[in-house]
Structures are given as structure tokens and as C-alpha cells.
PDB file of C-alpha atoms in Angstrom:
ATOM      1  CA  MET A  21      10.585  15.125 -13.951  1.00  0.00           C
ATOM      2  CA  ASN A  22      12.182  18.554 -13.743  1.00  0.00           C
ATOM      3  CA  SER A  23      11.898  20.898 -10.761  1.00  0.00           C
ATOM      4  CA  SER A  24       8.926  22.781 -12.251  1.00  0.00           C
ATOM      5  CA  GLU A  25       6.998  19.485 -12.360  1.00  0.00           C
ATOM      6  CA  LYS A  26       7.858  18.409  -8.824  1.00  0.00           C
ATOM      7  CA  ALA A  27       5.412  15.818  -7.535  1.00  0.00           C
ATOM      8  CA  VAL A  28       3.587  16.413  -4.281  1.00  0.00           C
ATOM      9  CA  TRP A  29       3.408  13.295  -2.116  1.00  0.00           C
ATOM     10  CA  GLN A  30       1.205  12.689   0.902  1.00  0.00           C
ATOM     11  CA  PHE A  31       1.305   9.943   3.478  1.00  0.00           C
ATOM     12  CA  ASP A  32      -1.381   7.374   2.645  1.00  0.00           C
ATOM     13  CA  HIS A  33      -1.148   4.351   4.940  1.00  0.00           C
ATOM     14  CA  LEU A  34       0.884   1.827   6.888  1.00  0.00           C
ATOM     15  CA  SER A  35       0.521  -1.833   6.023  1.00  0.00           C
ATOM     16  CA  LEU A  36       1.090  -4.495   8.660  1.00  0.00           C
ATOM     17  CA  PHE A  37       1.191  -8.290   8.721  1.00  0.00           C
ATOM     18  CA  SER A  38      -0.825  -9.699  11.614  1.00  0.00           C
ATOM     19  CA  ARG A  39      -2.828 -12.666  12.752  1.00  0.00           C
ATOM     20  CA  ALA A  40      -6.535 -11.942  12.358  1.00  0.00           C
ATOM     21  CA  ASP A  41      -7.038 -12.587  16.082  1.00  0.00           C
ATOM     22  CA  ASP A  42      -4.246 -10.269  17.341  1.00  0.00           C
ATOM     23  CA  LYS A  43      -5.907  -8.417  20.197  1.00  0.00           C
ATOM     24  CA  GLY A  44      -3.096  -5.889  20.639  1.00  0.00           C
ATOM     25  CA  LEU A  45      -3.542  -4.535  17.129  1.00  0.00           C
ATOM     26  CA  LEU A  46      -7.296  -4.230  17.620  1.00  0.00           C
ATOM     27  CA  LYS A  47      -6.772  -2.431  20.946  1.00  0.00           C
ATOM     28  CA  LEU A  48      -4.335   0.011  19.321  1.00  0.00           C
ATOM     29  CA  ALA A  49      -6.753   0.718  16.469  1.00  0.00           C
ATOM     30  CA  ASN A  50      -9.449   1.398  19.058  1.00  0.00           C
ATOM     31  CA  ILE A  51      -7.203   3.729  21.095  1.00  0.00           C
ATOM     32  CA  LEU A  52      -6.343   5.661  17.915  1.00  0.00           C
ATOM     33  CA  GLY A  53     -10.030   5.947  17.030  1.00  0.00           C
ATOM     34  CA  PHE A  54      -9.709   3.892  13.851  1.00  0.00           C
ATOM     35  CA  THR A  55     -12.754   2.017  12.612  1.00  0.00           C
ATOM     36  CA  GLN A  56     -12.688  -1.065  10.425  1.00  0.00           C
ATOM     37  CA  GLY A  57     -14.201  -0.399   7.009  1.00  0.00           C
ATOM     38  CA  GLU A  58     -14.424  -1.443   3.380  1.00  0.00           C
ATOM     39  CA  ARG A  59     -11.462  -3.049   1.655  1.00  0.00           C
ATOM     40  CA  PRO A  60     -11.104  -3.576  -2.109  1.00  0.00           C
ATOM     41  CA  PRO A  61     -11.591  -7.199  -3.192  1.00  0.00           C
ATOM     42  CA  PHE A  62      -7.971  -8.346  -2.977  1.00  0.00           C
ATOM     43  CA  PRO A  63      -7.740 -12.144  -3.335  1.00  0.00           C
ATOM     44  CA  PHE A  64      -6.093 -12.578   0.101  1.00  0.00           C
ATOM     45  CA  PRO A  65      -7.409 -11.859   3.610  1.00  0.00           C
ATOM     46  CA  GLY A  66      -7.003  -8.539   5.334  1.00  0.00           C
ATOM     47  CA  ARG A  67      -8.679  -5.549   6.924  1.00  0.00           C
ATOM     48  CA  TRP A  68      -8.569  -1.795   6.465  1.00  0.00           C
ATOM     49  CA  PHE A  69      -8.925   0.633   9.336  1.00  0.00           C
ATOM     50  CA  TYR A  70     -10.073   4.185   8.764  1.00  0.00           C
ATOM     51  CA  GLN A  71      -9.511   7.548  10.382  1.00  0.00           C
ATOM     52  CA  GLU A  72     -12.592   9.432   9.223  1.00  0.00           C
ATOM     53  CA  GLU A  73     -12.760   8.678   5.454  1.00  0.00           C
ATOM     54  CA  ASN A  74      -9.062   7.744   5.058  1.00  0.00           C
ATOM     55  CA  ALA A  75      -7.902   4.112   5.143  1.00  0.00           C
ATOM     56  CA  VAL A  76      -4.710   4.705   7.138  1.00  0.00           C
ATOM     57  CA  LEU A  77      -3.964   1.207   8.409  1.00  0.00           C
ATOM     58  CA  HIS A  78      -4.019  -1.765   6.046  1.00  0.00           C
ATOM     59  CA  VAL A  79      -3.651  -5.135   7.736  1.00  0.00           C
ATOM     60  CA  VAL A  80      -2.809  -8.308   5.825  1.00  0.00           C
ATOM     61  CA  ASP A  81      -3.993 -11.327   7.785  1.00  0.00           C
ATOM     62  CA  VAL A  82      -1.233 -13.934   7.910  1.00  0.00           C
ATOM     63  CA  GLU A  83      -2.196 -16.777  10.239  1.00  0.00           C
ATOM     64  CA  GLN A  84       1.369 -18.034  10.735  1.00  0.00           C
ATOM     65  CA  GLN A  85       2.518 -14.519  11.758  1.00  0.00           C
ATOM     66  CA  GLN A  86       3.898 -14.656  15.309  1.00  0.00           C
ATOM     67  CA  ALA A  87       3.850 -10.898  15.955  1.00  0.00           C
ATOM     68  CA  VAL A  88       2.596  -7.781  14.206  1.00  0.00           C
ATOM     69  CA  ALA A  89       5.196  -6.709  11.615  1.00  0.00           C
ATOM     70  CA  LEU A  90       5.595  -3.800   9.215  1.00  0.00           C
ATOM     71  CA  ASN A  91       4.781  -4.751   5.632  1.00  0.00           C
ATOM     72  CA  HIS A  92       5.214  -1.327   3.974  1.00  0.00           C
ATOM     73  CA  ILE A  93       4.577   2.404   4.194  1.00  0.00           C
ATOM     74  CA  ALA A  94       2.632   4.134   1.419  1.00  0.00           C
ATOM     75  CA  PHE A  95       2.465   7.608  -0.085  1.00  0.00           C
ATOM     76  CA  ARG A  96       0.149   8.941  -2.813  1.00  0.00           C
ATOM     77  CA  SER A  97       0.400  11.563  -5.522  1.00  0.00           C
ATOM     78  CA  SER A  98      -1.407  12.689  -8.640  1.00  0.00           C
ATOM     79  CA  VAL A  99       1.816  12.463 -10.666  1.00  0.00           C
ATOM     80  CA  SER A 100       1.421  10.370 -13.819  1.00  0.00           C
ATOM     81  CA  VAL A 101       2.567   6.783 -13.597  1.00  0.00           C
ATOM     82  CA  LYS A 102       4.768   7.302 -16.682  1.00  0.00           C
ATOM     83  CA  LYS A 103       6.594  10.240 -15.069  1.00  0.00           C
ATOM     84  CA  LEU A 104       7.001   8.339 -11.811  1.00  0.00           C
ATOM     85  CA  LEU A 105       8.457   5.275 -13.525  1.00  0.00           C
ATOM     86  CA  ALA A 106      10.831   7.426 -15.583  1.00  0.00           C
ATOM     87  CA  THR A 107      11.985   9.192 -12.401  1.00  0.00           C
ATOM     88  CA  LEU A 108      12.516   5.907 -10.571  1.00  0.00           C
ATOM     89  CA  GLU A 109      14.472   4.465 -13.489  1.00  0.00           C
ATOM     90  CA  ALA A 110      16.594   7.630 -13.776  1.00  0.00           C
ATOM     91  CA  ASN A 111      17.446   7.240 -10.093  1.00  0.00           C
ATOM     92  CA  GLY A 112      18.323   3.555 -10.378  1.00  0.00           C
ATOM     93  CA  PHE A 113      15.314   2.103  -8.548  1.00  0.00           C
ATOM     94  CA  ASP A 114      13.903  -1.298  -9.386  1.00  0.00           C
ATOM     95  CA  TYR A 115      10.159  -1.439  -8.884  1.00  0.00           C
ATOM     96  CA  GLN A 116       7.179  -3.763  -8.953  1.00  0.00           C
ATOM     97  CA  LEU A 117       3.764  -2.750 -10.254  1.00  0.00           C
ATOM     98  CA  THR A 118       0.369  -3.875  -9.054  1.00  0.00           C
ATOM     99  CA  ARG A 119      -2.998  -2.179  -8.826  1.00  0.00           C
ATOM    100  CA  VAL A 120      -5.821  -1.819  -6.363  1.00  0.00           C
ATOM    101  CA  PRO A 121      -8.895  -3.630  -7.683  1.00  0.00           C
ATOM    102  CA  GLU A 122     -11.812  -1.329  -8.528  1.00  0.00           C
ATOM    103  CA  GLU A 123      -9.949   1.800  -7.327  1.00  0.00           C
ATOM    104  CA  GLY A 124      -8.106   3.219 -10.385  1.00  0.00           C
ATOM    105  CA  VAL A 125      -4.797   3.210  -8.530  1.00  0.00           C
ATOM    106  CA  VAL A 126      -1.430   1.806  -9.593  1.00  0.00           C
ATOM    107  CA  GLN A 127       0.812   0.704  -6.741  1.00  0.00           C
ATOM    108  CA  VAL A 128       4.526   1.115  -7.414  1.00  0.00           C
ATOM    109  CA  PHE A 129       6.632  -0.751  -4.861  1.00  0.00           C
ATOM    110  CA  ILE A 130      10.298   0.014  -4.229  1.00  0.00           C
ATOM    111  CA  THR A 131      12.598  -1.216  -1.498  1.00  0.00           C
ATOM    112  CA  LEU A 132      15.102   0.644   0.601  1.00  0.00           C
ATOM    113  CA  GLY A 133      17.043  -2.056   2.417  1.00  0.00           C
ATOM    114  CA  ASP A 134      14.460  -3.817   4.603  1.00  0.00           C
ATOM    115  CA  LEU A 135      11.827  -1.112   4.100  1.00  0.00           C
ATOM    116  CA  MET A 136       9.263  -1.482   1.343  1.00  0.00           C
ATOM    117  CA  VAL A 137       7.649   1.746   0.098  1.00  0.00           C
ATOM    118  CA  GLU A 138       4.443   1.875  -1.922  1.00  0.00           C
ATOM    119  CA  LEU A 139       3.872   4.853  -4.217  1.00  0.00           C
ATOM    120  CA  ASP A 140       0.222   5.175  -5.273  1.00  0.00           C
ATOM    121  CA  VAL A 141      -0.690   7.076  -8.433  1.00  0.00           C
ATOM    122  CA  PRO A 142      -3.711   7.201 -10.784  1.00  0.00           C
ATOM    123  CA  ASP A 143      -3.765   4.252 -13.181  1.00  0.00           C
ATOM    124  CA  ALA A 144      -4.163   6.509 -16.259  1.00  0.00           C
ATOM    125  CA  GLY A 145      -6.053   3.806 -18.134  1.00  0.00           C
ATOM    126  CA  LEU A 146      -3.465   1.100 -17.441  1.00  0.00           C
ATOM    127  CA  ALA A 147      -5.808  -1.141 -15.448  1.00  0.00           C
ATOM    128  CA  ASP A 148      -5.740  -3.882 -18.093  1.00  0.00           C
ATOM    129  CA  GLN A 149      -1.928  -3.841 -18.218  1.00  0.00           C
ATOM    130  CA  VAL A 150      -1.162  -3.908 -14.475  1.00  0.00           C
ATOM    131  CA  PRO A 151      -2.104  -6.995 -12.441  1.00  0.00           C
ATOM    132  CA  VAL A 152      -3.872  -7.006  -9.082  1.00  0.00           C
ATOM    133  CA  MET A 153      -1.674  -8.319  -6.276  1.00  0.00           C
ATOM    134  CA  GLN A 154      -2.593 -11.981  -5.807  1.00  0.00           C
ATOM    135  CA  SER A 155      -0.783 -12.785  -2.571  1.00  0.00           C
ATOM    136  CA  ALA A 156       0.644 -10.994   0.437  1.00  0.00           C
ATOM    137  CA  ASN A 157       3.958 -12.683  -0.406  1.00  0.00           C
ATOM    138  CA  GLN A 158       3.993 -11.604  -4.060  1.00  0.00           C
ATOM    139  CA  LEU A 159       6.329  -8.661  -3.510  1.00  0.00           C
ATOM    140  CA  THR A 160      10.038  -9.176  -2.960  1.00  0.00           C
ATOM    141  CA  HIS A 161      12.183  -7.168  -0.566  1.00  0.00           C
TER     142      HIS A 161
END
């Protein structure tokens, strides 16, 4: 991607691991004015919290989780998935691909040390070629 085709990225969401009964997380969501709402049909438990129409906090329910922990931070763009992957490869990033079921979004995961970053882009008709994440532990740091 050259400078004239620079992608614009926006913050999308934080993803946390938490026990489903963690009261602190629910209190924080309430203080921030987040409301629990619809979540795509991922095959593992979790909840999405919204600020107005934006799902800004994605929680993966992990019953053996002792404390709330950061899973990843996500950004979104309308850049094509092909351009994004070429840019990541040109910059030496390894990545993992999954998709959001029923949303038309490819999730591109990269790691920076202990931090996992999700880059969300339109699936551009690749839905049949990119699997849905099957487990909260599927991604490697």
C-alpha cells in the first residue's frame, strides 16, 4: 500500500477474558453506560457490551479465569483484505485469519509481544475461505 492509498483505521473494541459472574466487570460496564446486546453466533460463550450502536467491549466467558484479563484490542478499516495482508507480509508480520459469523468481516490477528491486535476489514467475498473462530483459545500469542 503506497502513501496515496493509506488506510484509515478506527478503534473498534477491547476484548477481555472474564468469568461470566464477575461483578466488577458488570459494575464497570454499568458505570460507563454500556448495555449488553446482540453477539454474533460464535461457538463459545461470551457477551458484547454496547455504547449506543457500537459494540465496544467484547467479553469471552472463561469459567476458569481468576481475574479479568485483556484478550486483544481491535481496530477496523475499509481497506481490502488483500492489501492489508500484503502490507503485513511486507512488514514481516505473521497473522491469523478468522471471520465474524454473519457479519461480513475478516479478523486479522497479529501479536506485538504480549499484546494481540485484531484488524477488522470487509471480507470481500472470502467468507467461504476464512473460518469462524471456534474457541477462545484458538489464537496464539
